[in-house]
């Protein structure tokens, strides 16, 4: 995938993202995490110290159906692990991996490697240890191809080879006043967000830290996501990006044009698509944003709902939910809430996608799948929001 860098990466600059794609990167030395506020802005610095469903249906009730088959992974050790990690280290710069660590090879013992299939590997790389948790990035190795997952986590992630679930717990402060638990499913090709939940370590801990109320730089509205707005020109959009931001061309779907993913210090933030057809080249300055997709749990609505939010929590904020999919729309599963504050007009549309194709093919429970269009008010225990999309027509 083609990448375009706008600025030179400062050697000591770090991004803090307060929910899930926490950008903590640096040399492998002890560090302290010092956000300027509880949820700092888009370019905040981290210091290092040496088919539409029917509305108004009844509230869904959880249910359980058999999960999709899981390919059991194995933990790679010894010389095989060392060889795979060295291949990753050799491509550190081109991958944009642990950019401020100039001795990544020394982290072999802190690296874990897992295998699915014949030649597919997931590599968990410790970039550095902070005061009370680590900063990790994840890499895919598929035969001769090595790619960065664009997932960065602060905490202590663990991987269960039996379920192919990557779990992580992140502390927003040393006292554990507020924590986030997140899960990702590895299908052998990519890590897919399953859920991301805020947990109060003490009563009202997350609210008191300001974590439940996203700052403007991480806010999802009917008009945009963070600094990106529908209708914004590419020139205007570039002016809003942090200095270390990169753009990477990524597919949005088999029937959709490619989008441009905004990456910061190894972590994907969101994807924007423009009305011009620039191919693999950057959009022209006059091209306008017509689509935004976000699956980074750092970004949330004013009600605290975002990618990874369990469906039960989203229902508490937005009322009863209807899940639906159509085989004529690539079987993409959508969620509509009865009390959603986002109005749909003739020019734009905000919609929620489920976390389908993780622990099950669908987050909803559909008793009869004979028709091409399906709706339900029943959902799996693990059902959650997978991504949020904004589209302008």
GROMACS .gro file of C-alpha atoms in nm, residues 52-383:
model
  332
   52UNK     CA    1  -3.258   0.016   0.596
   53UNK     CA    2  -3.394  -0.164   0.903
   54UNK     CA    3  -3.728  -0.086   1.065
   55UNK     CA    4  -3.708   0.145   1.370
   56UNK     CA    5  -3.891   0.134   1.705
   57UNK     CA    6  -3.874  -0.240   1.759
   58UNK     CA    7  -3.848  -0.397   2.108
   59UNK     CA    8  -3.524  -0.386   2.299
   60UNK     CA    9  -3.303  -0.681   2.198
   61UNK     CA   10  -3.220  -0.956   2.437
   62UNK     CA   11  -2.881  -1.131   2.438
   63UNK     CA   12  -2.855  -1.481   2.303
   64UNK     CA   13  -2.597  -1.742   2.222
   65UNK     CA   14  -2.535  -1.922   1.894
   66UNK     CA   15  -2.233  -2.129   1.799
   67UNK     CA   16  -1.933  -1.915   1.700
   68UNK     CA   17  -1.769  -1.941   1.363
   69UNK     CA   18  -1.493  -2.204   1.343
   70UNK     CA   19  -1.165  -2.085   1.490
   71UNK     CA   20  -0.832  -2.199   1.354
   72UNK     CA   21  -0.619  -2.277   1.657
   73UNK     CA   22  -0.291  -2.089   1.655
   74UNK     CA   23   0.039  -2.205   1.795
   75UNK     CA   24   0.307  -2.015   1.981
   76UNK     CA   25   0.632  -1.992   1.785
   77UNK     CA   26   0.953  -2.028   1.985
   78UNK     CA   27   1.328  -2.077   1.952
   79UNK     CA   28   1.517  -2.015   1.631
   80UNK     CA   29   1.195  -1.997   1.427
   81UNK     CA   30   1.074  -1.707   1.641
   82UNK     CA   31   1.414  -1.536   1.621
   83UNK     CA   32   1.420  -1.569   1.243
   84UNK     CA   33   1.071  -1.421   1.198
   85UNK     CA   34   1.144  -1.134   1.437
   86UNK     CA   35   1.468  -1.053   1.257
   87UNK     CA   36   1.278  -1.027   0.928
   88UNK     CA   37   1.046  -0.778   1.097
   89UNK     CA   38   1.336  -0.580   1.244
   90UNK     CA   39   1.500  -0.563   0.901
   91UNK     CA   40   1.191  -0.381   0.773
   92UNK     CA   41   1.136  -0.164   1.081
   93UNK     CA   42   1.173   0.169   0.901
   94UNK     CA   43   0.961   0.083   0.598
   95UNK     CA   44   0.693  -0.062   0.826
   96UNK     CA   45   0.692   0.246   1.049
   97UNK     CA   46   0.737   0.013   1.346
   98UNK     CA   47   0.841   0.144   1.689
   99UNK     CA   48   0.985   0.446   1.515
  100UNK     CA   49   1.177   0.590   1.810
  101UNK     CA   50   1.341   0.262   1.907
  102UNK     CA   51   1.680   0.234   1.736
  103UNK     CA   52   1.765  -0.097   1.903
  104UNK     CA   53   1.451  -0.299   1.840
  105UNK     CA   54   1.647  -0.620   1.788
  106UNK     CA   55   1.721  -0.621   2.162
  107UNK     CA   56   1.351  -0.681   2.232
  108UNK     CA   57   1.348  -1.040   2.107
  109UNK     CA   58   1.269  -1.185   2.450
  110UNK     CA   59   0.973  -0.947   2.488
  111UNK     CA   60   0.835  -1.036   2.145
  112UNK     CA   61   0.575  -1.309   2.094
  113UNK     CA   62   0.496  -1.480   1.764
  114UNK     CA   63   0.192  -1.689   1.676
  115UNK     CA   64   0.115  -1.896   1.368
  116UNK     CA   65  -0.204  -1.991   1.186
  117UNK     CA   66  -0.208  -2.197   0.871
  118UNK     CA   67   0.109  -2.276   0.683
  119UNK     CA   68   0.281  -1.941   0.668
  120UNK     CA   69   0.075  -1.679   0.853
  121UNK     CA   70   0.217  -1.518   1.164
  122UNK     CA   71   0.113  -1.252   1.413
  123UNK     CA   72   0.404  -1.075   1.580
  124UNK     CA   73   0.350  -0.878   1.903
  125UNK     CA   74   0.637  -0.634   1.947
  126UNK     CA   75   0.715  -0.444   2.268
  127UNK     CA   76   0.836  -0.098   2.167
  128UNK     CA   77   0.916   0.022   2.517
  129UNK     CA   78   0.810  -0.007   2.880
  130UNK     CA   79   0.644   0.291   3.044
  131UNK     CA   80   0.606   0.347   3.418
  132UNK     CA   81   0.334   0.087   3.469
  133UNK     CA   82   0.260  -0.071   3.131
  134UNK     CA   83   0.413  -0.138   2.793
  135UNK     CA   84   0.368   0.005   2.443
  136UNK     CA   85   0.306  -0.264   2.180
  137UNK     CA   86   0.263  -0.280   1.804
  138UNK     CA   87   0.154  -0.576   1.593
  139UNK     CA   88   0.283  -0.704   1.261
  140UNK     CA   89   0.151  -0.962   1.012
  141UNK     CA   90   0.386  -1.198   0.833
  142UNK     CA   91   0.223  -1.383   0.545
  143UNK     CA   92   0.485  -1.576   0.351
  144UNK     CA   93   0.725  -1.319   0.212
  145UNK     CA   94   0.489  -1.028   0.284
  146UNK     CA   95   0.527  -0.829   0.605
  147UNK     CA   96   0.277  -0.556   0.697
  148UNK     CA   97   0.206  -0.341   0.998
  149UNK     CA   98  -0.137  -0.406   1.150
  150UNK     CA   99  -0.175  -0.034   1.236
  151UNK     CA  100  -0.279  -0.144   1.584
  152UNK     CA  101  -0.091   0.002   1.879
  153UNK     CA  102  -0.181  -0.080   2.238
  154UNK     CA  103  -0.060   0.040   2.574
  155UNK     CA  104  -0.103  -0.213   2.852
  156UNK     CA  105  -0.013  -0.581   2.870
  157UNK     CA  106  -0.179  -0.760   2.576
  158UNK     CA  107  -0.215  -1.137   2.587
  159UNK     CA  108  -0.308  -1.376   2.308
  160UNK     CA  109  -0.504  -1.698   2.350
  161UNK     CA  110  -0.402  -1.945   2.077
  162UNK     CA  111  -0.711  -2.158   2.144
  163UNK     CA  112  -0.955  -1.878   2.060
  164UNK     CA  113  -0.731  -1.646   1.853
  165UNK     CA  114  -0.839  -1.359   2.079
  166UNK     CA  115  -0.595  -1.078   2.164
  167UNK     CA  116  -0.697  -0.923   2.498
  168UNK     CA  117  -0.561  -0.606   2.653
  169UNK     CA  118  -0.608  -0.411   2.972
  170UNK     CA  119  -0.506  -0.046   2.980
  171UNK     CA  120  -0.479   0.178   3.286
  172UNK     CA  121  -0.543   0.548   3.232
  173UNK     CA  122  -0.338   0.626   3.542
  174UNK     CA  123  -0.113   0.439   3.780
  175UNK     CA  124  -0.382   0.413   4.046
  176UNK     CA  125  -0.615   0.233   3.807
  177UNK     CA  126  -0.896   0.484   3.855
  178UNK     CA  127  -1.021   0.402   3.506
  179UNK     CA  128  -0.934   0.108   3.282
  180UNK     CA  129  -1.019  -0.014   2.937
  181UNK     CA  130  -1.056  -0.378   2.839
  182UNK     CA  131  -1.037  -0.452   2.467
  183UNK     CA  132  -1.043  -0.764   2.253
  184UNK     CA  133  -0.940  -0.831   1.894
  185UNK     CA  134  -0.993  -1.144   1.688
  186UNK     CA  135  -0.712  -1.266   1.461
  187UNK     CA  136  -0.852  -1.454   1.162
  188UNK     CA  137  -0.507  -1.539   1.028
  189UNK     CA  138  -0.498  -1.228   0.811
  190UNK     CA  139  -0.593  -0.930   1.027
  191UNK     CA  140  -0.692  -0.827   1.379
  192UNK     CA  141  -1.060  -0.736   1.399
  193UNK     CA  142  -1.201  -0.534   1.685
  194UNK     CA  143  -1.440  -0.736   1.902
  195UNK     CA  144  -1.504  -0.496   2.190
  196UNK     CA  145  -1.362  -0.211   2.397
  197UNK     CA  146  -1.518  -0.126   2.734
  198UNK     CA  147  -1.437   0.136   2.994
  199UNK     CA  148  -1.429   0.009   3.352
  200UNK     CA  149  -1.439   0.222   3.664
  201UNK     CA  150  -1.157   0.123   3.899
  202UNK     CA  151  -1.330   0.337   4.163
  203UNK     CA  152  -1.686   0.473   4.156
  204UNK     CA  153  -1.722   0.722   3.867
  205UNK     CA  154  -1.349   0.691   3.801
  206UNK     CA  155  -1.368   0.720   3.422
  207UNK     CA  156  -1.608   1.014   3.434
  208UNK     CA  157  -1.395   1.196   3.691
  209UNK     CA  158  -1.091   1.157   3.465
  210UNK     CA  159  -1.288   1.295   3.170
  211UNK     CA  160  -1.243   0.974   2.972
  212UNK     CA  161  -1.612   0.912   2.905
  213UNK     CA  162  -1.650   1.253   2.740
  214UNK     CA  163  -1.440   1.268   2.422
  215UNK     CA  164  -1.254   1.586   2.338
  216UNK     CA  165  -1.330   1.758   2.008
  217UNK     CA  166  -1.031   1.585   1.849
  218UNK     CA  167  -1.187   1.243   1.916
  219UNK     CA  168  -1.554   1.331   1.880
  220UNK     CA  169  -1.787   1.162   1.630
  221UNK     CA  170  -2.076   1.376   1.507
  222UNK     CA  171  -2.313   1.363   1.211
  223UNK     CA  172  -2.073   1.595   1.029
  224UNK     CA  173  -1.736   1.434   1.095
  225UNK     CA  174  -1.483   1.239   1.298
  226UNK     CA  175  -1.222   1.430   1.495
  227UNK     CA  176  -1.065   1.689   1.260
  228UNK     CA  177  -1.223   1.540   0.944
  229UNK     CA  178  -1.552   1.681   0.814
  230UNK     CA  179  -1.777   1.573   0.530
  231UNK     CA  180  -1.741   1.824   0.247
  232UNK     CA  181  -1.397   1.938   0.363
  233UNK     CA  182  -1.146   1.978   0.082
  234UNK     CA  183  -0.824   1.783   0.080
  235UNK     CA  184  -0.633   2.108   0.126
  236UNK     CA  185  -0.840   2.194   0.433
  237UNK     CA  186  -0.803   1.840   0.565
  238UNK     CA  187  -0.424   1.841   0.534
  239UNK     CA  188  -0.408   2.161   0.738
  240UNK     CA  189  -0.585   1.986   1.027
  241UNK     CA  190  -0.348   1.689   1.051
  242UNK     CA  191  -0.076   1.660   1.315
  243UNK     CA  192   0.278   1.698   1.188
  244UNK     CA  193   0.359   1.328   1.216
  245UNK     CA  194   0.050   1.208   1.031
  246UNK     CA  195   0.083   0.982   0.728
  247UNK     CA  196  -0.175   0.884   0.469
  248UNK     CA  197  -0.203   0.530   0.340
  249UNK     CA  198  -0.427   0.408   0.059
  250UNK     CA  199  -0.654   0.129   0.186
  251UNK     CA  200  -0.955  -0.060   0.045
  252UNK     CA  201  -1.297   0.016   0.194
  253UNK     CA  202  -1.482  -0.271   0.029
  254UNK     CA  203  -1.508  -0.468  -0.292
  255UNK     CA  204  -1.776  -0.232  -0.423
  256UNK     CA  205  -1.632   0.094  -0.285
  257UNK     CA  206  -1.346   0.314  -0.400
  258UNK     CA  207  -1.029   0.316  -0.193
  259UNK     CA  208  -0.990   0.549   0.101
  260UNK     CA  209  -0.700   0.722   0.272
  261UNK     CA  210  -0.614   0.599   0.618
  262UNK     CA  211  -0.467   0.848   0.865
  263UNK     CA  212  -0.188   0.689   1.069
  264UNK     CA  213  -0.015   0.834   1.373
  265UNK     CA  214   0.291   0.665   1.521
  266UNK     CA  215   0.193   0.322   1.398
  267UNK     CA  216  -0.180   0.336   1.477
  268UNK     CA  217  -0.468   0.385   1.234
  269UNK     CA  218  -0.701   0.670   1.331
  270UNK     CA  219  -0.974   0.676   1.064
  271UNK     CA  220  -1.022   0.654   0.687
  272UNK     CA  221  -1.146   0.928   0.453
  273UNK     CA  222  -1.257   0.899   0.090
  274UNK     CA  223  -1.283   1.184  -0.162
  275UNK     CA  224  -1.508   1.260  -0.457
  276UNK     CA  225  -1.224   1.270  -0.708
  277UNK     CA  226  -1.073   0.964  -0.872
  278UNK     CA  227  -0.701   1.000  -0.805
  279UNK     CA  228  -0.616   0.630  -0.819
  280UNK     CA  229  -0.300   0.563  -0.623
  281UNK     CA  230  -0.212   0.932  -0.618
  282UNK     CA  231  -0.307   1.175  -0.346
  283UNK     CA  232  -0.636   1.360  -0.401
  284UNK     CA  233  -0.620   1.706  -0.551
  285UNK     CA  234  -0.651   2.002  -0.315
  286UNK     CA  235  -1.006   2.068  -0.440
  287UNK     CA  236  -1.136   1.712  -0.390
  288UNK     CA  237  -1.389   1.687  -0.108
  289UNK     CA  238  -1.443   1.426   0.163
  290UNK     CA  239  -1.753   1.219   0.089
  291UNK     CA  240  -1.698   0.926   0.326
  292UNK     CA  241  -1.539   0.871   0.669
  293UNK     CA  242  -1.494   0.535   0.842
  294UNK     CA  243  -1.364   0.492   1.196
  295UNK     CA  244  -1.298   0.166   1.381
  296UNK     CA  245  -1.057   0.309   1.639
  297UNK     CA  246  -1.215   0.296   1.989
  298UNK     CA  247  -1.049   0.627   2.078
  299UNK     CA  248  -1.323   0.804   1.881
  300UNK     CA  249  -1.670   0.826   2.036
  301UNK     CA  250  -1.993   1.020   2.020
  302UNK     CA  251  -2.092   1.270   2.288
  303UNK     CA  252  -2.276   0.983   2.460
  304UNK     CA  253  -1.952   0.785   2.480
  305UNK     CA  254  -2.050   0.534   2.210
  306UNK     CA  255  -1.792   0.433   1.953
  307UNK     CA  256  -1.619   0.140   1.785
  308UNK     CA  257  -1.598  -0.149   2.028
  309UNK     CA  258  -1.885  -0.033   2.247
  310UNK     CA  259  -2.085  -0.343   2.351
  311UNK     CA  260  -2.431  -0.335   2.201
  312UNK     CA  261  -2.594  -0.347   2.544
  313UNK     CA  262  -2.413  -0.025   2.640
  314UNK     CA  263  -2.504   0.144   2.313
  315UNK     CA  264  -2.869   0.051   2.369
  316UNK     CA  265  -2.855   0.215   2.711
  317UNK     CA  266  -2.748   0.537   2.536
  318UNK     CA  267  -2.957   0.525   2.217
  319UNK     CA  268  -3.252   0.298   2.288
  320UNK     CA  269  -3.371  -0.027   2.127
  321UNK     CA  270  -3.165  -0.154   1.836
  322UNK     CA  271  -3.245  -0.333   1.514
  323UNK     CA  272  -2.974  -0.534   1.338
  324UNK     CA  273  -3.001  -0.613   0.969
  325UNK     CA  274  -2.810  -0.730   0.666
  326UNK     CA  275  -2.873  -0.790   0.298
  327UNK     CA  276  -2.696  -1.041   0.079
  328UNK     CA  277  -2.733  -0.783  -0.198
  329UNK     CA  278  -2.513  -0.547   0.006
  330UNK     CA  279  -2.223  -0.786   0.067
  331UNK     CA  280  -2.403  -0.910   0.383
  332UNK     CA  281  -2.279  -0.607   0.574
  333UNK     CA  282  -2.457  -0.598   0.910
  334UNK     CA  283  -2.596  -0.262   1.019
  335UNK     CA  284  -2.734  -0.142   1.353
  336UNK     CA  285  -3.005   0.119   1.386
  337UNK     CA  286  -3.103   0.269   1.723
  338UNK     CA  287  -3.454   0.395   1.795
  339UNK     CA  288  -3.332   0.707   1.974
  340UNK     CA  289  -3.025   0.786   1.766
  341UNK     CA  290  -2.946   1.159   1.780
  342UNK     CA  291  -2.811   1.150   1.426
  343UNK     CA  292  -3.074   1.259   1.179
  344UNK     CA  293  -3.064   1.131   0.823
  345UNK     CA  294  -3.120   1.392   0.554
  346UNK     CA  295  -3.103   1.389   0.176
  347UNK     CA  296  -2.731   1.458   0.160
  348UNK     CA  297  -2.560   1.260   0.437
  349UNK     CA  298  -2.597   0.944   0.642
  350UNK     CA  299  -2.431   0.815   0.961
  351UNK     CA  300  -2.459   0.445   1.027
  352UNK     CA  301  -2.323   0.183   1.265
  353UNK     CA  302  -2.165  -0.143   1.152
  354UNK     CA  303  -2.154  -0.442   1.387
  355UNK     CA  304  -1.853  -0.649   1.490
  356UNK     CA  305  -1.956  -0.931   1.257
  357UNK     CA  306  -1.696  -1.173   1.122
  358UNK     CA  307  -1.518  -1.190   1.455
  359UNK     CA  308  -1.658  -1.445   1.701
  360UNK     CA  309  -1.953  -1.513   1.471
  361UNK     CA  310  -2.057  -1.430   1.116
  362UNK     CA  311  -2.321  -1.189   1.249
  363UNK     CA  312  -2.370  -1.004   1.576
  364UNK     CA  313  -2.746  -1.049   1.544
  365UNK     CA  314  -2.935  -1.375   1.580
  366UNK     CA  315  -3.145  -1.443   1.270
  367UNK     CA  316  -3.385  -1.738   1.305
  368UNK     CA  317  -3.456  -1.765   0.933
  369UNK     CA  318  -3.187  -1.676   0.678
  370UNK     CA  319  -3.381  -1.775   0.368
  371UNK     CA  320  -3.458  -1.418   0.254
  372UNK     CA  321  -3.190  -1.190   0.115
  373UNK     CA  322  -3.282  -0.913   0.362
  374UNK     CA  323  -3.284  -0.998   0.732
  375UNK     CA  324  -3.368  -0.803   1.048
  376UNK     CA  325  -3.361  -0.899   1.414
  377UNK     CA  326  -3.381  -0.759   1.765
  378UNK     CA  327  -3.188  -1.052   1.910
  379UNK     CA  328  -2.811  -1.038   1.943
  380UNK     CA  329  -2.509  -1.236   2.056
  381UNK     CA  330  -2.350  -1.181   2.396
  382UNK     CA  331  -2.038  -1.046   2.226
  383UNK     CA  332  -2.229  -0.812   1.992
   0.00000   0.00000   0.00000
